[in-house]
Amino acid sequence: MIDRERFPVDPWRLTETSYTHDGVSETLFAVGNGYLGLRGNHIEGRGAHEHGTFINGLHETWPIRHAEQAYGFAEVGQTIVNAPDAKIMRIYVDDEPISFEDAEVRDYERALDMRTGVLSRSFVWETPSGKQIRIRDERLVSFEERHLAILRLEITVENADAPVTISCQLLNRQDGGDVYGGAPTATQKAGFDPRKTEKITERVLLPAEFWQDGLRSALSYQVADSGMTLAVVADHVITTDNEYSARSLIEADIAKNVFRVQAKAGIPIAITKLVSYHTSRGVPAHELVDRCRRSLDRAAVEGIPAQFTRQKEWLDAFWERTDVVVEGHDDLQQAIRWCLFQLAQAAARADGNGVPAKGVSGSGYSGHYFWDTEIYVLPFLTYTNPQWARNALRARVLMLPAARRRAAQLNEAGALFPWRTINGEEASAYYAAGTAQYHINADVSFALGKYVRATGDEHFMRSEGADILVETARLWATLGFWRGANGDASFHIHGVTGPDEYTTVVNDNLFTNVMARYNLRYAARVVREIQQDDPRAYAKIVERTGLDAGEPDAWDHAAEAINIPFSESLGIHPQDAMFLERELWDLEHTPDTQRPLLLHFHPLVIYRFQVLKQADVVLALFLQGNHFTAEEKRADFDYYDPLTTGDSTLSAVVQAILAAEVGYQGLARKYFEQSLFVDLGDLHHNASDGVHVASAGGVWSALVSGFGGMRDHGGELSFDPRLPADWPSLSFPMQWQGSTLQVTITRDELRVVVREGEPVPFAVRGVDHVATRGADAVVALADQGPVVPGRPTLRQLEDARRDDGTRISASVPVVTTTMPVITYVED
């Protein structure tokens, strides 16, 4: 799955042993903090897939032009903006630039150290004249100082004297491209792929203030249509015993600080570049310039070494809270830590913004926030870094006004969260796989419920979170409808799309109904509890939302009657009311050249078949597992697994969890490794567009909830482990209601240690236990759960029949170019 000659195994570092500037390596070696991200471009600043500097929330808007307009379609698109590039530190020796293509390079190594948070690169470059230059550069985006990045470069001419020039630049690539050739990122063309960012051909960043003061450069802009503002200021510090001179150039789209050094053999040249970025949705650009100056002044007073020390200390604490250890498998350990590190880089300093699907590592999916955050990223945040989870949920609170407007536009009460967005407005131009995914409402409410139950943060619920529950429950109450009479009446939800985007606009999608049921019940329960326990907070909720006293009863009534589809003949839960009416897509005989399906088949072709882009029913079985029996889970998994393409990176992690639970332990391991190496092995051939952050979050869930068997249904912590046969142990920390736990699983026992906090009750396979500080809870394990060999296949469905008795058949859509022969027969 990964080239081990190029990327050797190291449990704490991702190391590259040969030079490359492909898009995947730019993603793998990106550094960020959740607010600011620098792609892994080389400092020479020439060849690249995407010269990327991304800031969470910095975006441009543009009118969506639908071929055929209709009322309520999303009208304004949003796409992340490529901020001015501060990574450039070009090196010239004897006036010749470093050229990896033409010159001899030895001892090359680039490494992302996940203990220090520093990206480093070192090599020896031999010029055509035989001069050997040792070069080392480092890059840090600070977790402590949200707006700060540091780049360090050290150059030593080892065997001769030579003139050395270093050109440090700030460059607006969004609009200005590169003086060395290559189009601006905004106008690069690519083949059809809906996962890539939209391209804007007009000027995006309108220059505001720009100046040079000594070795300090400043550029600032206003984003043309969205009105956002941006400033970047860079300081330069040169340290050398060689003679040197400095000159500068400042224009609206470029700032240069050029150092000309008369280098003596063996005497190093060190240049440090401190860079600060600030953005805003309502502050003038000149104010942001001042903020950048203050950020740099503070860093200068503290000292550059202190920033690297603080980064290391921050990561020490991070790994103490999050490190999942698989004993005896350094190759897996390296990939696990890389995934967890990506979650920190995507979410740590989002600070009230959402978590983009690509974090700040690339422009894929246009920098949008999706349901990915709530279902795949929030579990990791909630159980390891609760403050980050709270910040992410606040981003949804801030979206409520726009969500209320969107619900009204679709003739519903309450609020409808956008399917994809940056600024809170719906940005999905294809409603069938966008707006119709109403389950986003339940996903947000589900994540909120998990967070509050796991942390006990009732203040957040009463001050802000309850508004989300009220408004989302209202939407379900008006979107759904009653059918039948008296005691046989049932509640239905029609015209929606579930997580599986290969089946759209359906009736009674199982996932949607199951999650809506949770949403309705939880909203009713929380409102009643607040009314009883905190009348003042309840009054404020009523004031903010206009809550009627009868609404909770109506929500409960709908939840109890919601339709949960079930096929008696097949013994499974249909994905939706009509799903079983379709024929099966024979994935086993679909050539790899036609994968992923969305790039090779019209949506209407896909929609006519039973075929899944990603786990749908299976995801419901995991999230709401306490509402399904073990037999139902096994039957559903057996049916849907052979129909799931895995075209979505969100799929394998969920299938790994359920495969482990129902007994397909070998298959669970296979799915886990697919998710683990999605980016490191570029398994979906689009890692060049940025990290799959949700898949990285799913890796944590697969480890803790899949192999660790952790569940917390109803706010009660439990474990039912499924340790893979060749893993001696699995150990992970987690936060639970203010206490810090360490859970360790071996083949024979499960041990829970309370490192800090109050005693923690939990259950293992239905038996209650309590762990207290100073008294580990050790539970003997007779086994690691059921073991089922192989995996489900379509052959199991050969004689399957629908409830009406018709047989289900499987095929692959093919196009025939041969005209049929028509024979006419006279009467």
Coordinates of C-alpha atoms in Angstrom, one line a residue, residues 464-818:
E464 CA -26.3 27.2 23.0
G465 CA -26.6 23.6 22.1
A466 CA -30.3 23.2 22.9
D467 CA -31.1 25.6 20.2
I468 CA -29.7 23.2 17.6
L469 CA -31.8 20.3 19.0
V470 CA -35.0 22.4 19.0
E471 CA -34.6 23.7 15.5
T472 CA -33.5 20.3 14.0
A473 CA -36.4 18.5 15.7
R474 CA -38.8 21.0 14.3
L475 CA -37.6 20.3 10.8
W476 CA -38.2 16.6 11.1
A477 CA -41.7 17.3 12.6
T478 CA -42.7 19.2 9.5
L479 CA -40.7 17.3 6.9
G480 CA -42.3 14.0 8.0
F481 CA -45.9 13.1 7.7
W482 CA -48.4 10.7 9.2
R483 CA -49.9 7.8 7.3
G484 CA -52.6 5.5 8.6
A485 CA -55.1 6.0 11.4
N486 CA -55.6 5.5 15.1
G487 CA -53.1 3.0 16.6
D488 CA -51.7 2.0 13.3
A489 CA -50.5 5.4 12.2
S490 CA -46.8 5.7 11.2
F491 CA -44.5 8.6 10.6
H492 CA -42.7 8.8 7.3
I493 CA -40.0 10.9 5.8
H494 CA -39.9 11.1 2.0
G495 CA -37.8 12.8 -0.7
V496 CA -34.4 12.5 1.0
T497 CA -30.9 11.1 0.3
G498 CA -29.0 9.1 2.8
P499 CA -25.2 8.9 3.2
D500 CA -25.1 6.7 0.1
E501 CA -24.9 9.2 -2.8
Y502 CA -25.4 6.4 -5.4
T503 CA -29.1 6.3 -4.3
T504 CA -30.8 9.7 -4.1
V505 CA -34.2 11.3 -3.3
V506 CA -35.9 8.3 -1.8
N507 CA -38.6 7.6 0.7
D508 CA -38.0 6.3 4.2
N509 CA -34.2 6.1 4.0
L510 CA -33.3 3.8 6.9
F511 CA -30.3 5.9 8.1
T512 CA -32.3 9.1 7.9
N513 CA -35.2 7.7 9.8
V514 CA -33.1 6.1 12.5
M515 CA -31.1 9.2 13.1
A516 CA -34.2 11.5 12.9
R517 CA -35.7 9.3 15.6
Y518 CA -32.7 9.9 17.8
N519 CA -32.8 13.6 17.1
L520 CA -36.5 13.9 18.0
R521 CA -36.2 11.8 21.2
Y522 CA -33.1 13.5 22.4
A523 CA -34.4 17.0 21.8
A524 CA -37.6 16.2 23.7
R525 CA -35.6 14.7 26.6
V526 CA -33.2 17.6 26.9
V527 CA -35.8 20.3 26.7
R528 CA -37.8 18.6 29.5
E529 CA -34.7 18.1 31.7
I530 CA -33.7 21.8 31.3
Q531 CA -37.2 22.9 32.1
Q532 CA -37.2 20.9 35.3
D533 CA -33.6 21.5 36.4
D534 CA -32.9 25.0 35.3
P535 CA -36.1 27.1 34.7
R536 CA -34.1 30.2 33.9
A537 CA -32.1 28.5 31.1
Y538 CA -35.4 27.0 29.8
A539 CA -36.9 30.5 29.7
K540 CA -34.0 31.8 27.6
I541 CA -34.3 28.8 25.2
V542 CA -38.0 29.7 24.8
E543 CA -37.1 33.3 24.2
R544 CA -34.4 32.4 21.6
T545 CA -36.4 29.7 19.7
G546 CA -40.1 30.4 20.4
L547 CA -40.4 26.9 21.8
D548 CA -44.0 25.9 22.4
A549 CA -44.7 23.7 25.5
G550 CA -46.5 21.0 23.4
E551 CA -43.6 20.5 20.9
P552 CA -41.6 17.9 22.9
D553 CA -44.6 15.7 23.2
A554 CA -45.2 15.9 19.4
W555 CA -41.5 15.0 18.8
D556 CA -41.7 12.0 21.0
H557 CA -44.9 10.9 19.3
A558 CA -43.3 11.1 15.9
A559 CA -40.2 9.3 17.1
E560 CA -42.1 6.4 18.4
A561 CA -44.1 6.0 15.2
I562 CA -41.3 6.6 12.7
N563 CA -41.2 4.0 9.9
I564 CA -38.2 1.6 10.1
P565 CA -38.3 -0.4 6.8
F566 CA -37.8 -4.2 7.1
S567 CA -38.0 -7.0 4.5
E568 CA -39.5 -10.2 6.0
S569 CA -38.4 -12.4 3.1
L570 CA -34.8 -11.3 3.1
G571 CA -34.6 -10.7 6.8
I572 CA -32.9 -7.3 6.4
H573 CA -33.5 -3.6 6.6
P574 CA -33.9 -2.1 3.1
Q575 CA -31.9 1.0 2.6
D576 CA -35.1 2.8 1.7
A577 CA -38.7 2.0 0.7
M578 CA -37.9 1.1 -2.9
F579 CA -34.2 0.0 -2.7
L580 CA -35.0 -3.7 -3.1
E581 CA -37.0 -3.0 -6.2
R582 CA -33.8 -2.4 -8.1
E583 CA -31.5 -5.0 -9.5
L584 CA -28.0 -5.7 -8.1
W585 CA -24.9 -4.1 -9.6
D586 CA -22.4 -7.0 -10.0
L587 CA -19.4 -5.3 -8.5
E588 CA -17.3 -8.5 -8.6
H589 CA -17.3 -8.4 -12.4
T590 CA -17.0 -4.6 -12.8
P591 CA -13.5 -3.9 -14.1
D592 CA -11.2 -1.6 -12.2
T593 CA -11.0 0.7 -15.2
Q594 CA -14.6 1.7 -14.4
R595 CA -14.0 2.6 -10.8
P596 CA -15.0 4.9 -9.2
L597 CA -18.4 4.6 -10.7
L598 CA -19.2 8.3 -10.4
L599 CA -16.4 9.1 -12.9
H600 CA -17.6 6.5 -15.5
F601 CA -21.4 6.3 -15.3
H602 CA -24.1 8.9 -15.5
P603 CA -25.9 9.3 -12.2
L604 CA -29.1 7.9 -13.6
V605 CA -27.4 4.7 -14.6
I606 CA -26.1 4.3 -11.0
Y607 CA -29.4 5.3 -9.4
R608 CA -31.2 2.4 -11.1
F609 CA -29.2 -0.3 -9.3
Q610 CA -28.6 -1.6 -5.8
V611 CA -25.1 -0.3 -5.4
L612 CA -23.6 1.9 -2.7
K613 CA -20.9 4.5 -2.8
Q614 CA -20.5 4.1 1.0
A615 CA -21.9 2.4 4.0
D616 CA -25.5 3.6 4.7
V617 CA -27.5 1.0 6.6
V618 CA -24.2 -0.3 8.0
L619 CA -23.4 3.2 9.4
A620 CA -26.8 3.2 11.1
L621 CA -26.0 -0.2 12.7
F622 CA -22.9 1.4 14.2
L623 CA -24.2 4.7 15.4
Q624 CA -27.6 3.4 16.7
G625 CA -26.4 -0.1 17.4
N626 CA -28.4 -0.4 20.6
H627 CA -31.6 -0.5 18.5
F628 CA -30.6 -3.5 16.4
T629 CA -30.1 -7.1 17.4
A630 CA -26.9 -9.0 16.8
E631 CA -28.7 -11.1 14.2
E632 CA -30.0 -8.1 12.4
K633 CA -26.6 -6.6 12.2
R634 CA -25.1 -9.8 10.8
A635 CA -27.9 -10.1 8.2
D636 CA -27.7 -6.5 7.1
F637 CA -23.9 -6.5 6.9
D638 CA -24.0 -9.7 4.8
Y639 CA -26.4 -8.1 2.3
Y640 CA -24.9 -4.7 1.9
D641 CA -21.1 -5.4 2.1
P642 CA -21.0 -7.0 -1.4
L643 CA -22.9 -4.0 -2.8
T644 CA -20.6 -1.3 -1.4
T645 CA -18.0 0.0 -3.9
G646 CA -15.8 1.8 -1.4
D647 CA -15.8 4.7 -3.9
S648 CA -16.0 6.9 -0.8
T649 CA -13.1 7.1 1.7
L650 CA -15.8 7.2 4.4
S651 CA -16.9 3.7 3.8
A652 CA -14.0 1.4 4.8
V653 CA -13.8 2.6 8.4
V654 CA -17.5 1.9 9.1
Q655 CA -17.3 -1.5 7.4
A656 CA -14.2 -2.3 9.5
I657 CA -16.1 -1.5 12.7
L658 CA -19.2 -3.6 11.8
A659 CA -17.2 -6.4 10.3
A660 CA -15.3 -6.7 13.6
E661 CA -18.5 -6.7 15.6
V662 CA -20.4 -9.3 13.7
G663 CA -17.3 -11.6 13.4
Y664 CA -15.6 -11.0 10.0
Q665 CA -12.4 -10.2 11.8
G666 CA -10.1 -10.8 8.9
L667 CA -12.2 -8.6 6.7
A668 CA -12.3 -5.9 9.5
R669 CA -8.5 -5.9 9.4
K670 CA -8.5 -5.5 5.6
Y671 CA -10.9 -2.6 5.7
F672 CA -9.0 -1.0 8.5
E673 CA -5.7 -1.0 6.5
Q674 CA -7.5 0.4 3.5
S675 CA -8.7 3.3 5.6
L676 CA -5.3 3.6 7.3
F677 CA -3.4 4.0 4.0
V678 CA -6.0 6.1 2.1
D679 CA -3.6 9.0 1.8
L680 CA -0.2 7.4 2.5
G681 CA -0.8 4.9 -0.2
D682 CA -3.0 7.2 -2.4
L683 CA -5.5 4.4 -2.7
H684 CA -8.2 6.7 -4.2
H685 CA -5.8 8.5 -6.5
N686 CA -6.8 11.9 -5.2
A687 CA -4.5 12.4 -2.1
S688 CA -2.8 15.2 -4.1
D689 CA -5.9 17.4 -3.4
G690 CA -5.4 17.2 0.4
V691 CA -5.7 14.9 3.4
H692 CA -8.9 12.9 3.8
V693 CA -9.6 14.2 7.3
A694 CA -12.8 12.2 7.9
S695 CA -11.0 9.0 7.0
A696 CA -8.3 9.9 9.4
G697 CA -10.9 10.4 12.1
G698 CA -12.5 7.1 11.1
V699 CA -9.1 5.4 11.7
W700 CA -9.4 6.4 15.4
S701 CA -13.0 5.1 15.5
A702 CA -12.0 1.8 13.8
L703 CA -9.3 1.3 16.5
V704 CA -11.3 2.3 19.6
S705 CA -14.8 1.4 18.6
G706 CA -14.0 -1.4 16.1
F707 CA -11.1 -3.4 17.7
G708 CA -11.5 -1.8 21.1
G709 CA -15.3 -2.4 21.1
M710 CA -16.0 0.9 22.8
R711 CA -19.6 2.1 22.8
D712 CA -21.4 4.7 24.9
H713 CA -25.1 4.3 23.9
G714 CA -27.3 6.3 26.2
G715 CA -24.3 7.8 27.9
E716 CA -23.2 4.5 29.4
L717 CA -19.6 3.4 28.6
S718 CA -19.0 -0.2 27.5
F719 CA -16.5 -2.4 25.8
D720 CA -16.7 -5.6 23.7
P721 CA -13.1 -6.0 22.3
R722 CA -12.2 -7.6 18.9
L723 CA -8.4 -7.6 19.0
P724 CA -6.8 -8.8 15.8
A725 CA -5.1 -12.2 16.1
D726 CA -1.6 -10.9 15.4
W727 CA -1.8 -7.8 17.7
P728 CA -0.3 -8.6 21.1
S729 CA -2.1 -5.6 22.6
L730 CA -4.0 -2.4 21.8
S731 CA -3.9 0.6 24.2
F732 CA -5.5 4.0 24.0
P733 CA -6.3 7.0 26.3
M734 CA -9.7 8.6 26.4
Q735 CA -11.6 11.3 28.3
W736 CA -14.8 10.3 30.0
Q737 CA -16.9 12.8 32.0
G738 CA -13.9 14.7 33.2
S739 CA -11.8 11.6 34.0
T740 CA -8.7 10.5 32.0
L741 CA -8.6 6.8 31.2
Q742 CA -6.1 4.4 29.7
V743 CA -7.6 1.3 28.2
T744 CA -5.4 -1.7 27.3
I745 CA -6.6 -4.8 25.6
T746 CA -4.8 -8.1 25.3
R747 CA -6.1 -11.5 24.2
D748 CA -6.8 -12.4 27.8
E749 CA -7.9 -9.2 29.5
L750 CA -9.1 -5.6 29.3
R751 CA -7.6 -3.2 31.8
V752 CA -9.0 0.3 32.6
V753 CA -6.7 2.7 34.5
V754 CA -8.0 6.1 35.8
R755 CA -5.1 8.4 35.4
E756 CA -6.9 11.5 36.6
G757 CA -10.4 12.2 37.9
E758 CA -13.3 10.4 39.5
P759 CA -14.2 6.7 39.4
V760 CA -15.6 5.6 36.1
P761 CA -18.3 2.9 35.8
F762 CA -18.3 0.8 32.6
A763 CA -19.5 -2.5 31.3
V764 CA -17.7 -5.3 29.5
R765 CA -20.0 -7.7 27.6
G766 CA -22.9 -6.8 29.8
V767 CA -21.1 -7.1 33.2
D768 CA -20.7 -3.9 35.2
H769 CA -17.3 -2.7 36.5
V770 CA -15.8 0.4 38.1
A771 CA -12.3 1.8 37.7
T772 CA -10.9 4.1 40.3
R773 CA -7.7 6.1 40.5
G774 CA -5.1 3.8 42.1
A775 CA -7.1 0.7 41.6
D776 CA -7.1 -0.6 38.0
A777 CA -10.1 -2.5 36.8
V778 CA -9.0 -5.7 35.2
V779 CA -11.5 -7.8 33.3
A780 CA -10.7 -11.3 32.0
L781 CA -11.7 -12.0 28.4
A782 CA -12.6 -15.5 27.4
D783 CA -12.3 -14.7 23.7
Q784 CA -12.3 -11.8 21.2
G785 CA -15.8 -12.3 20.0
P786 CA -17.2 -14.4 17.2
V787 CA -15.0 -15.3 14.2
V788 CA -16.5 -15.7 10.8
P789 CA -14.2 -16.7 7.9
G790 CA -14.1 -15.1 4.5
R791 CA -16.4 -12.3 3.6
P792 CA -20.0 -11.9 2.2
T793 CA -20.4 -12.2 -1.6
L794 CA -23.1 -11.8 -4.1
R795 CA -23.3 -15.6 -4.4
Q796 CA -25.1 -15.6 -1.1
L797 CA -27.9 -13.7 -2.8
E798 CA -28.4 -16.0 -5.8
D799 CA -31.8 -17.3 -4.7
A800 CA -32.8 -14.1 -2.9
R801 CA -36.4 -13.0 -3.4
R802 CA -38.2 -9.9 -2.6
D803 CA -41.3 -9.8 -0.4
D804 CA -43.4 -10.1 -3.6
G805 CA -41.6 -13.3 -4.6
T806 CA -39.6 -12.0 -7.5
R807 CA -36.0 -13.0 -7.7
I808 CA -33.2 -10.4 -7.4
S809 CA -30.6 -10.6 -10.2
A810 CA -27.1 -9.1 -10.6
S811 CA -25.5 -7.5 -13.7
V812 CA -23.0 -4.9 -14.9
P813 CA -24.3 -2.0 -17.1
V814 CA -22.9 -2.4 -20.5
V815 CA -23.2 -0.3 -23.7
T816 CA -23.8 -2.2 -26.9
T817 CA -23.0 -0.4 -30.2
T818 CA -24.5 -3.1 -32.4

